[in-house]
Coordinates of C-alpha atoms in Angstrom, one line a residue:
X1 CA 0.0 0.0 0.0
X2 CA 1.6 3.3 -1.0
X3 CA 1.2 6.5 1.3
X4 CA -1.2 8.1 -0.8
X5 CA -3.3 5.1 -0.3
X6 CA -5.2 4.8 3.4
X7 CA -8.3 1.5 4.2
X8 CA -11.2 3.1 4.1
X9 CA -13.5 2.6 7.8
X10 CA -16.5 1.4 8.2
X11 CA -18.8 2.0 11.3
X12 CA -20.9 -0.9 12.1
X13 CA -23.6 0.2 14.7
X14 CA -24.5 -3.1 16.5
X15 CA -22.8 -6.4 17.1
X16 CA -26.0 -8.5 16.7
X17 CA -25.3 -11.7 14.3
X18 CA -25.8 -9.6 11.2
X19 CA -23.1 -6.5 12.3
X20 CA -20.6 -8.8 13.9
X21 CA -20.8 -11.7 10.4
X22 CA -20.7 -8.0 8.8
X23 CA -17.5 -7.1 10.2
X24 CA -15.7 -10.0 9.3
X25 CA -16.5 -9.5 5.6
X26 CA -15.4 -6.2 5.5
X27 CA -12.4 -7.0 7.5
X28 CA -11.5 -9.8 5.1
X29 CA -11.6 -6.9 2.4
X30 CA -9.3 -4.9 4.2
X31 CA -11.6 -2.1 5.8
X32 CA -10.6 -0.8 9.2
X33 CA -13.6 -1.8 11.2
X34 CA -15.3 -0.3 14.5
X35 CA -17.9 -1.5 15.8
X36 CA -20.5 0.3 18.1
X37 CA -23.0 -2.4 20.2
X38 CA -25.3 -0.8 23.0
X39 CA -25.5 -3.4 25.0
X40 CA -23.0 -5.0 27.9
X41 CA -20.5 -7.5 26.1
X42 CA -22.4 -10.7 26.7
X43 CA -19.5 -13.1 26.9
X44 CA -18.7 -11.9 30.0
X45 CA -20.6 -14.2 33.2
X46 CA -21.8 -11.2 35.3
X47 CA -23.9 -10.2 31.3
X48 CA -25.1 -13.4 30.7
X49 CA -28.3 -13.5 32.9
X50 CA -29.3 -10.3 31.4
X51 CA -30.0 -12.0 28.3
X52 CA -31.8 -15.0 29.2
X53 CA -35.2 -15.8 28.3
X54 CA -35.9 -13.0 25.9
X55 CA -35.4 -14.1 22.4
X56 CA -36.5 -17.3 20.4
X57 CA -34.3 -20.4 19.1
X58 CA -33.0 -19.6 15.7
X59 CA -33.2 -22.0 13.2
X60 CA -30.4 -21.8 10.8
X61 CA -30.3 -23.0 7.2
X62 CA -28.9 -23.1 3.9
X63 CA -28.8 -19.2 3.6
X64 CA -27.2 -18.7 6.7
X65 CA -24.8 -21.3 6.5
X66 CA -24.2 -20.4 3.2
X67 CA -22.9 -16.5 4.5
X68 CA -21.2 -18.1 6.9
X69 CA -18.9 -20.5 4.8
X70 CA -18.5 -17.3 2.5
X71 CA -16.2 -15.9 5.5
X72 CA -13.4 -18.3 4.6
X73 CA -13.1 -19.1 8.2
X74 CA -15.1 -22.0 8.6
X75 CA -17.8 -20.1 10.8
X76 CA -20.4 -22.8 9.4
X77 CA -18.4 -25.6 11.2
X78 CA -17.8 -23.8 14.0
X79 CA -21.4 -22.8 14.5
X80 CA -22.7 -26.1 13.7
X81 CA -21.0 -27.4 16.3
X82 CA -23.3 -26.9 18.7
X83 CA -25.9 -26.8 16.5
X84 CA -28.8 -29.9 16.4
X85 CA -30.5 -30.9 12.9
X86 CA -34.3 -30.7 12.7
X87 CA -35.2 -33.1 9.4
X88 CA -39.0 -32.0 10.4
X89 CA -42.0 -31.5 12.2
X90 CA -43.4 -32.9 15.1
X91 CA -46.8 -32.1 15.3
X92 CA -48.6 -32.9 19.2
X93 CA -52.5 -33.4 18.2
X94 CA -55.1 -32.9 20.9
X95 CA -54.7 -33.1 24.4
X96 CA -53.7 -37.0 24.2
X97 CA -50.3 -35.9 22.0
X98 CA -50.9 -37.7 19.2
X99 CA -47.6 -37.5 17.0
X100 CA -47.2 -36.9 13.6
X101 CA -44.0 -36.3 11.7
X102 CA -44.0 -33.8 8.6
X103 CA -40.3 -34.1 6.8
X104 CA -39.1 -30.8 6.0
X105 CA -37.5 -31.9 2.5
X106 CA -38.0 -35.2 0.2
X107 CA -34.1 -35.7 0.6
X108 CA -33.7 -35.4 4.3
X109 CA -33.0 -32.3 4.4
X110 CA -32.3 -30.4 7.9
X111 CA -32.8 -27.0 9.2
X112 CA -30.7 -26.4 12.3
X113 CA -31.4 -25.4 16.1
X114 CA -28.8 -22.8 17.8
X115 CA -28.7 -20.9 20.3
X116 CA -28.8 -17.0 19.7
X117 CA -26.6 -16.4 22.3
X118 CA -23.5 -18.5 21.3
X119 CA -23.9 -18.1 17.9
X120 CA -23.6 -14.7 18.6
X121 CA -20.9 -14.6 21.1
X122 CA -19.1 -17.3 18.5
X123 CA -19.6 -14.5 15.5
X124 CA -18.2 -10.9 17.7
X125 CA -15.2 -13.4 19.1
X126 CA -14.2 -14.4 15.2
X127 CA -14.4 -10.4 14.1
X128 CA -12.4 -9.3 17.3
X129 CA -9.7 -11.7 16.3
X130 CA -9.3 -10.1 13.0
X131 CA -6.5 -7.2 13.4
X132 CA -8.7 -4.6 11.9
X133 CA -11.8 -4.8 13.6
X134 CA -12.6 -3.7 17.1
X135 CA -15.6 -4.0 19.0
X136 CA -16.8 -1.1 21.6
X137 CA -20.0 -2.3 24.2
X138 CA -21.9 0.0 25.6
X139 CA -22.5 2.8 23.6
X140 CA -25.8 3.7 22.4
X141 CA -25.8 5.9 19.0
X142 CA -27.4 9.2 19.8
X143 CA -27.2 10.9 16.2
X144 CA -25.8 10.6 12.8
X145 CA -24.2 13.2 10.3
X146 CA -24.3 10.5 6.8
X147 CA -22.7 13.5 5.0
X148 CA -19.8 14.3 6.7
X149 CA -19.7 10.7 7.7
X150 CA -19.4 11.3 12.2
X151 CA -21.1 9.7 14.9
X152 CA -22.2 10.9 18.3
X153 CA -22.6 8.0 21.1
X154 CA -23.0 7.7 24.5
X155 CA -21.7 5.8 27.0
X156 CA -24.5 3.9 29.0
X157 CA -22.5 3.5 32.0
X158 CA -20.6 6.9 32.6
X159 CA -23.2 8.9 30.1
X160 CA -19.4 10.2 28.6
X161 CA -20.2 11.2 24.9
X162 CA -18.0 9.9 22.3
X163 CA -17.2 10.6 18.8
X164 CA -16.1 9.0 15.7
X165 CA -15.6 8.8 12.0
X166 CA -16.5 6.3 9.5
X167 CA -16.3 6.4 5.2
X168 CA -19.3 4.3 5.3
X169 CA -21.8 4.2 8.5
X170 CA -23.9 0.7 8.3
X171 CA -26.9 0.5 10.4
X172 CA -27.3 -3.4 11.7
X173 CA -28.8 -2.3 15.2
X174 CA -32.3 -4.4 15.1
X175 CA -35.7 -3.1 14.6
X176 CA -35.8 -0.3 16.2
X177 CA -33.1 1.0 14.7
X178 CA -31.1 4.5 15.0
X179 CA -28.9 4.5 12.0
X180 CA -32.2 4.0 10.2
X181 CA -34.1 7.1 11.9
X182 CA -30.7 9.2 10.8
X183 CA -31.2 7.5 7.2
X184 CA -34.9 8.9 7.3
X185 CA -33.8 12.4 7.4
X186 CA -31.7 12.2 4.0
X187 CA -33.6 10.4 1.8
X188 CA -37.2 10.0 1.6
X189 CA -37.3 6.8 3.4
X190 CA -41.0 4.7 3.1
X191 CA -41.1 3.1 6.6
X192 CA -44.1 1.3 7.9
X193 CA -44.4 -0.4 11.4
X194 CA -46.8 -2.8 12.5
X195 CA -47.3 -5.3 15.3
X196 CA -49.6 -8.3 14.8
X197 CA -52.0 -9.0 17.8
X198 CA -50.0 -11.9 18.6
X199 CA -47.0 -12.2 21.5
X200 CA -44.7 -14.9 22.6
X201 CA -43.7 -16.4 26.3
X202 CA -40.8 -18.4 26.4
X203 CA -40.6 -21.6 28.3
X204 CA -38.7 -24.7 28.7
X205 CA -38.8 -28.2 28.6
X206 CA -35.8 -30.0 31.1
X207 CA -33.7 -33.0 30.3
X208 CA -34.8 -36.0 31.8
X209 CA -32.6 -38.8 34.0
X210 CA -31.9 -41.9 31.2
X211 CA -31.6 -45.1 33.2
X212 CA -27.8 -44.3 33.3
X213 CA -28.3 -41.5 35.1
X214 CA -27.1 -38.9 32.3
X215 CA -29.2 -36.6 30.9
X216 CA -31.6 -37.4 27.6
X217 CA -34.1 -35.5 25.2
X218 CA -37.6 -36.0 27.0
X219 CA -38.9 -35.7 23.2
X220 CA -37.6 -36.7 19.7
X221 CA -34.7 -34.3 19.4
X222 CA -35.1 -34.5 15.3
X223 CA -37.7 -32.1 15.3
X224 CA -39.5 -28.9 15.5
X225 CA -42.1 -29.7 17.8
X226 CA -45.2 -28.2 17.3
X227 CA -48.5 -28.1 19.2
X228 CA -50.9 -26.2 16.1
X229 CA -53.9 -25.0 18.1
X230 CA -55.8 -22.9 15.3
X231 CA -55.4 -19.6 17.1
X232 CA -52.3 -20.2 18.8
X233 CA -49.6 -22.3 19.3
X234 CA -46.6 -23.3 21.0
X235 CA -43.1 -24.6 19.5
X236 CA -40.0 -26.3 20.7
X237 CA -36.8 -26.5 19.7
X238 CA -34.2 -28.6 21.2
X239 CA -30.8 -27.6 22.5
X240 CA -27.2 -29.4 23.2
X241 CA -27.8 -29.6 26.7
X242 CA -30.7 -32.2 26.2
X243 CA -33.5 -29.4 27.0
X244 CA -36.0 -28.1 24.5
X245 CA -36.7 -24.3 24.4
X246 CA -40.6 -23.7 23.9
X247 CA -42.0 -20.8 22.8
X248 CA -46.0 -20.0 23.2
X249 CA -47.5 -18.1 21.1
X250 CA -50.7 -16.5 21.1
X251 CA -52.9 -13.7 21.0
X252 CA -52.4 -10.8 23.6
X253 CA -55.8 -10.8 24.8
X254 CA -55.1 -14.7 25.6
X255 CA -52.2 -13.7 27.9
X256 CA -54.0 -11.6 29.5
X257 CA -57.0 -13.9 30.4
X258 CA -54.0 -15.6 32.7
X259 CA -53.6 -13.9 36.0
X260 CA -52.7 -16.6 38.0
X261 CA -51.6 -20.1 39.1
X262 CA -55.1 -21.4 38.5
X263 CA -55.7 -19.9 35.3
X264 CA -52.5 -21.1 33.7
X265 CA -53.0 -24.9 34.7
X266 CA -56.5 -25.0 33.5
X267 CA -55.2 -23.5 30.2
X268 CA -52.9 -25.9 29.6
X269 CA -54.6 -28.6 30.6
X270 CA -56.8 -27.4 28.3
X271 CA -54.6 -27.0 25.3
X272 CA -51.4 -28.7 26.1
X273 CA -51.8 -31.3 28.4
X274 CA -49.2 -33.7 27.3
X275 CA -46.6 -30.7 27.7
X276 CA -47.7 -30.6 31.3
X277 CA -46.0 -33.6 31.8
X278 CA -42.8 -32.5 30.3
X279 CA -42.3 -29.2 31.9
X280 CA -43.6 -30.3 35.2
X281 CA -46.3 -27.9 36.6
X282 CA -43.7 -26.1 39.2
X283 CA -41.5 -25.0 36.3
X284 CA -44.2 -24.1 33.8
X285 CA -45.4 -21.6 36.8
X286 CA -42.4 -20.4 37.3
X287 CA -41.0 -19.6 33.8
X288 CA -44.5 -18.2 32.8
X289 CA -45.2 -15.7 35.1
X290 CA -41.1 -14.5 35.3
X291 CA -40.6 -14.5 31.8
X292 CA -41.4 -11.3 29.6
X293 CA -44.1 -11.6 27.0
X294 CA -42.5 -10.3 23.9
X295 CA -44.5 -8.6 21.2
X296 CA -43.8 -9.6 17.6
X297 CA -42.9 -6.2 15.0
X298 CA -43.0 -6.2 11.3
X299 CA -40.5 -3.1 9.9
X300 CA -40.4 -2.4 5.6
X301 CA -38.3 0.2 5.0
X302 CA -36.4 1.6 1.8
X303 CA -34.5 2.7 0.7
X304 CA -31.8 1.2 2.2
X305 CA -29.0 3.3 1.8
X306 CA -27.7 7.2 1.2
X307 CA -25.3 7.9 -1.5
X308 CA -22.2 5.9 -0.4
X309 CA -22.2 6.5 2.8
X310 CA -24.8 4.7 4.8
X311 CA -26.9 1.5 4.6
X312 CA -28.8 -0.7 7.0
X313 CA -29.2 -4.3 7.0
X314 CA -30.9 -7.0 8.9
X315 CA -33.8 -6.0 11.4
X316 CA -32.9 -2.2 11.1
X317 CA -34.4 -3.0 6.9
X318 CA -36.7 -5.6 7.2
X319 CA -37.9 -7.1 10.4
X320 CA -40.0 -10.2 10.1
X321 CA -42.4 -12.4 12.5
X322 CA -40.1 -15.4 13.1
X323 CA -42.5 -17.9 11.9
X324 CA -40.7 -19.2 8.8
X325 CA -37.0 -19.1 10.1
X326 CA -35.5 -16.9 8.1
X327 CA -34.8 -13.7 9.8
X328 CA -31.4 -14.5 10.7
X329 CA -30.9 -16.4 7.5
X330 CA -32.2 -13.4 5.7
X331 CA -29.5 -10.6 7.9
X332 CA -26.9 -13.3 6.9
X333 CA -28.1 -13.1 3.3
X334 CA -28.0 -9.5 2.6
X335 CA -24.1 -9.6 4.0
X336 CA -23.3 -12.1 1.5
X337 CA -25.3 -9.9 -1.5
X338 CA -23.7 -6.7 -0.3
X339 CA -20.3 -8.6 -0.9
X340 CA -21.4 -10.3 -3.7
X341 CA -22.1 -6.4 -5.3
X342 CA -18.5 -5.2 -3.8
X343 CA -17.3 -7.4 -6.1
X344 CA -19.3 -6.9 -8.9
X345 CA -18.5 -3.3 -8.5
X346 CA -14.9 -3.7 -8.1
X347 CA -14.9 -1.6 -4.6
X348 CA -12.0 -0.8 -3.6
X349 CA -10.5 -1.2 0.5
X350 CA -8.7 2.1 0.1
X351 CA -9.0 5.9 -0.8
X352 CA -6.5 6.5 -3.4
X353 CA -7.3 10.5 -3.6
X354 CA -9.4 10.4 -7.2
X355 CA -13.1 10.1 -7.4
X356 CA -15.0 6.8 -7.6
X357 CA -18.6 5.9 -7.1
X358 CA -18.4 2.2 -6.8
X359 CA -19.3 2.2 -3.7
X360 CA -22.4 4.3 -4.7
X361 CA -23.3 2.1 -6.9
X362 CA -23.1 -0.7 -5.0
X363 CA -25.2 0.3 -2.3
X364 CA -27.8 2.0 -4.8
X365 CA -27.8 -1.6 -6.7
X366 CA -28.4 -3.6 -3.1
X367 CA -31.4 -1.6 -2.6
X368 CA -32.9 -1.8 -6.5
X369 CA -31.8 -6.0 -6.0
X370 CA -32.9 -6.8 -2.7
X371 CA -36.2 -5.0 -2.5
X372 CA -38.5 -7.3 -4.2
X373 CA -36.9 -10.4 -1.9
X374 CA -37.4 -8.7 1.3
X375 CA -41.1 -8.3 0.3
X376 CA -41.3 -12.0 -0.5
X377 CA -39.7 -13.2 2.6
X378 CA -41.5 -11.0 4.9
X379 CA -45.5 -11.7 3.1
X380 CA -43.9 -15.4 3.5
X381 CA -43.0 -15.3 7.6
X382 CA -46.4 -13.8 8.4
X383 CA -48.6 -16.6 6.4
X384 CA -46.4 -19.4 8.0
X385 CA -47.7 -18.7 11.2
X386 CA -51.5 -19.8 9.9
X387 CA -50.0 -22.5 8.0
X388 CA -47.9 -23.7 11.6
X389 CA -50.9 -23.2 14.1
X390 CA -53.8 -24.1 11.7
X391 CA -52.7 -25.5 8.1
X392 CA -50.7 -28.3 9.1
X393 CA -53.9 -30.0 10.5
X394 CA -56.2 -29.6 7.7
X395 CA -56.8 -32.1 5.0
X396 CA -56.7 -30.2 2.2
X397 CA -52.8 -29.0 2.8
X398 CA -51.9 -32.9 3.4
X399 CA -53.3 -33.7 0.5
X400 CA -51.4 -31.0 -1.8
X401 CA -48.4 -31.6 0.1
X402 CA -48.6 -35.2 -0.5
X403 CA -48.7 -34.1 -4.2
X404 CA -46.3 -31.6 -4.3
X405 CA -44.0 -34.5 -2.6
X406 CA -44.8 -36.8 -5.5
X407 CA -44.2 -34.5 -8.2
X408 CA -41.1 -33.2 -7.0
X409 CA -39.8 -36.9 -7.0
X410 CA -40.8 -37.7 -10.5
X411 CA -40.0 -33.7 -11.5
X412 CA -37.8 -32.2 -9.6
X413 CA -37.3 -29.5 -12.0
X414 CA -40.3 -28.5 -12.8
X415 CA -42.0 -28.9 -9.7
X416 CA -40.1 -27.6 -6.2
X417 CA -42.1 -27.0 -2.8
X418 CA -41.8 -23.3 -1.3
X419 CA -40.3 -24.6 1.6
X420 CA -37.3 -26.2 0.0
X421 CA -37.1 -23.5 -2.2
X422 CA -37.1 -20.7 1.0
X423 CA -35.1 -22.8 3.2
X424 CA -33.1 -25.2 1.4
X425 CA -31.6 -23.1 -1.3
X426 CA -30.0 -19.4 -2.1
X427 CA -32.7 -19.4 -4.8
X428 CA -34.0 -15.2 -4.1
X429 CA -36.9 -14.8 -2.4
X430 CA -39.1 -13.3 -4.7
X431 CA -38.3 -15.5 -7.8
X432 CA -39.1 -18.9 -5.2
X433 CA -42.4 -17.0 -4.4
X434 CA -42.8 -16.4 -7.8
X435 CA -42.7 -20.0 -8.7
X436 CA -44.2 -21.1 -6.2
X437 CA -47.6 -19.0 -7.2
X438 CA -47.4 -20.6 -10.5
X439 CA -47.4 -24.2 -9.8
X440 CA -49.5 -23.6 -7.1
X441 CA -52.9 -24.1 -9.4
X442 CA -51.6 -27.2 -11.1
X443 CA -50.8 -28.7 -7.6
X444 CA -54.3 -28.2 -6.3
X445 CA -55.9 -29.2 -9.5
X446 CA -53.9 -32.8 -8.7
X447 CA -54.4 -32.5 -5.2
X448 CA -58.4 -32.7 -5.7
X449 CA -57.8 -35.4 -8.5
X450 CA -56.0 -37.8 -6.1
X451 CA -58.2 -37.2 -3.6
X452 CA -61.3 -37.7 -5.7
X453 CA -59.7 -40.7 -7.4
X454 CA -59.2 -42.7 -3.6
X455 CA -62.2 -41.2 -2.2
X456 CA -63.9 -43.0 -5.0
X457 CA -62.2 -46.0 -4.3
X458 CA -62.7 -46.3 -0.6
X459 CA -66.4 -45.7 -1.1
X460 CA -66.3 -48.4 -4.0
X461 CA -64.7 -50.7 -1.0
X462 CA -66.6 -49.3 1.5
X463 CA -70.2 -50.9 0.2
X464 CA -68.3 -54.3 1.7
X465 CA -66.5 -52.9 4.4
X466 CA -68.9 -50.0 5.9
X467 CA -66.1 -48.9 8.6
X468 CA -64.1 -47.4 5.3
X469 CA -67.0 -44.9 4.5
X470 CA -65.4 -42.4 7.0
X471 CA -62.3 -42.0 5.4
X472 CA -63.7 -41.9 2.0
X473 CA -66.3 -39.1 3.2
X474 CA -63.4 -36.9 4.8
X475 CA -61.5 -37.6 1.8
X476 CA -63.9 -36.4 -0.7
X477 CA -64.6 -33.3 1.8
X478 CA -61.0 -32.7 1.7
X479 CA -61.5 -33.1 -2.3
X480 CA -64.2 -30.9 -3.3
X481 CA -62.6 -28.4 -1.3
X482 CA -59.2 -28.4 -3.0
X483 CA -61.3 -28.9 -5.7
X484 CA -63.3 -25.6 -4.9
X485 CA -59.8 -23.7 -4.1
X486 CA -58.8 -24.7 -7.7
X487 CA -61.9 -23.5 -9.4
X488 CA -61.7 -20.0 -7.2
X489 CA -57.6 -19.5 -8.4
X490 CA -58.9 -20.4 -12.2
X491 CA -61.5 -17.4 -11.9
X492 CA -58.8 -14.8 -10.3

């Protein structure tokens, strides 16, 4: 590097999964890199309790990973080492627990459970090792000059006020973002906020004693369990440990129908009686009346940058209900595109005194690119939350995913469920949305013909053997009604 030449600095304002994996990229790029996290550093043991108990399970999948391996540093294996492989869904029917299994992909595909925290902790220790990247705790971002490219923050703890200097200020500080309300007042930034009625409680499921006295998973630790009640539901996701993370969730005004001891037990003997037994009634008390009930916030925002000097990323662009996996996945995503267009637009690491607007035109190109797959993902994440609590019970959706299963084995490439396409591949969100719309008429005009086709046949059977005439009837109900969806989608 010659003297004229100097690394440009980059300014990452939070050290969330998305700014710290951001760091490392631009470190690897040669960018001097600071960044800027309000919070405590939570490696340290006195921080730790802080952040228990008040964010869900990630599940992390081909995207992800993907961004991770892109690193060069082998942060997919390293995260994956504590990570556990869910190959489905484990769906807990009525109050008995009847179990049913629903594979994720036709190959055996997996999405993965980690823990937020480590994989965090994992992702800010991998940056700091990197000579050019520091990480500063405690410092909350007060203001933002994009134009002349400073920063005014304050320290939490002794309420100093610090400044500093960045060539490029990127905003990966969560949904509720600062660097974004800065953005808002240099371009003309569409924002739109909404929370869904819903909320979430997190509780737990312990480790049981195996007869060797170590501990074991008190459920099939293969899968996302799921207990679908229509209008709510509850998840869990297992960890390394041998305990499962659960996460209710349901309606606010269900929450607070619950104000006591009494009125949670009767609810969940209600609607979740096997879980009872897992959690034991003394900790389902305990963790459900300690632990906060977390609202769930949809953010759309864009643009997403200013010029060449700022962008945001992650929850601070795009926050999503977590219902389809994909937030993180998503954050990871948009570091790996940003990097991708670096490259494309042959940005340079340095300032070598003569004008260039790569870096302009990078940022202005992430925002044209990765509008329309934002929009995709985050429509996507909302109506997985009907398909988790109510779809996955209801005939007519086991019927065209028994289809779509079939035709993806005999076509796999014409014919390619969402969910593979969203979680199992880098395919952009929009274009798997898109597809996904088109074969979605053909797959229901199938759906109702199979259905028709053994209804048929179990009624033919049924005039000898009168117990079949149950199935056959649900079976044609489940039929006409595909077959009635079909019809309505041929009108549209």
């Amino acid at each position: 590097m010659t003297t004229a030449e100097k690394p440009r600095s980059v300014a990452i304002v939070g050290a969330g999964p998305v700014g710290a994996l951001m760091a490392v990229y631009l470190a690897n790029r040669g960018w001097n890199v600071h960044v800027y996290e309000t919070r405590p550093d939570m490696r340290l043991p006195e921080n730790k309790a802080k952040i228990q108990n008040r964010s869900i399970n990630l599940a992390l999948s081909t995207r992800g990973l993907t961004a991770l391996k892109g690193t060069g540093l082998a942060l997919d294996e390293l995260i994956m080492k504590s990570g556990l492989p869910m190959r489905g869904r484990m769906l807990h029917i009525g109050n008995e627990g009847h179990l049913v299994s629903q594979d994720y992909g036709v190959h055996g595909e997996c999405i993965n459970s980690v823990d937020r925290a480590k994989l965090n902790e994992d992702l800010i220790t991998a940056a700091e090792e990197l000579n050019n990247v520091k990480v500063s705790f405690n410092l909350t971002l007060k203001r933002a000059d994009l134009d002349k490219g400073t920063l005014t923050l304050e320290n939490k703890e002794t309420k100093e006020i610090v400044k500093a200097h960045a060539d490029l200020i990127i905003g990966c500080d969560g949904a509720y973002s600062s660097v974004r309300i800065s953005l808002m007042r240099y371009v003309r930034l569409d924002f739109e906020q909404e929370y869904i009625p819903h909320g979430y409680c997190e509780l737990s499921i312990p480790a049981k004693v195996g007869a060797d006295g170590k501990p074991e998973f008190a459920m099939d630790p293969e899968h996302l369990h799921i207990w679908p009640r229509h209008k709510f539901m509850m998840i869990a996701l297992p960890n390394p440990d041998k305990s499962f993370t659960v996460t209710l969730f349901m309606p606010f005004a269900n929450f607070e129908m619950i104000h006591n001891e009494g009125d949670l037990l009767n609810f969940f003997e209600q609607y979740f009686a096997d879980a009872i037994k897992l959690m034991g009634k003394d900790l389902l008390i305990k963790e459900y009346f300690k632990n906060p009930k977390g609202s769930l916030v949809m953010v759309r925002a864009n643009p997403y940058h200013y010029k060449d000097r700022c962008i945001i990323l992650g929850d601070a662009a795009h926050s999503m209900v977590p219902f389809y996996g994909q937030g993180m996945n998503c954050g990871f995503e948009d570091v790996r595109v940003l990097d991708s267009l670096f490259s494309e637009f042959n940005v340079k690491s340095t300032q070598e005194g003569k004008a260039d607007n790569s870096l302009a035109l990078a940022l202005e190109a992430y925002t044209d690119r990765r509008a329309k797959d934002i929009k995709a993902i985050c429509e996507l994440a909302l109506y997985n939350y009907t398909e988790m609590r109510h779809g996955v019970t209801s005939p007519v959706y086991l019927m065209r995913k028994k289809v779509e299963t079939w035709l993806h084995l005999l076509v796999p490439s014409k014919v390619i469920p969402l969910y593979t396409m969203v979680s199992f591949s880098n395919r952009p969100y929009s274009e798997a949305y898109g597809r996904h719309h088109k074969q979605g008429f053909w797959l229901t005009v199938a759906g109702a013909a199979v259905g028709l086709g053994t209804a048929a046949g179990l009624l033919v059977a049924g005039w000898k053997q009168r117990r079949q005439l149950k199935d056959a009837a649900g079976l044609l109900k489940a039929a006409f009604l595909t077959a009635a969806q079909s019809a309505q989608k041929l009108v549209q």
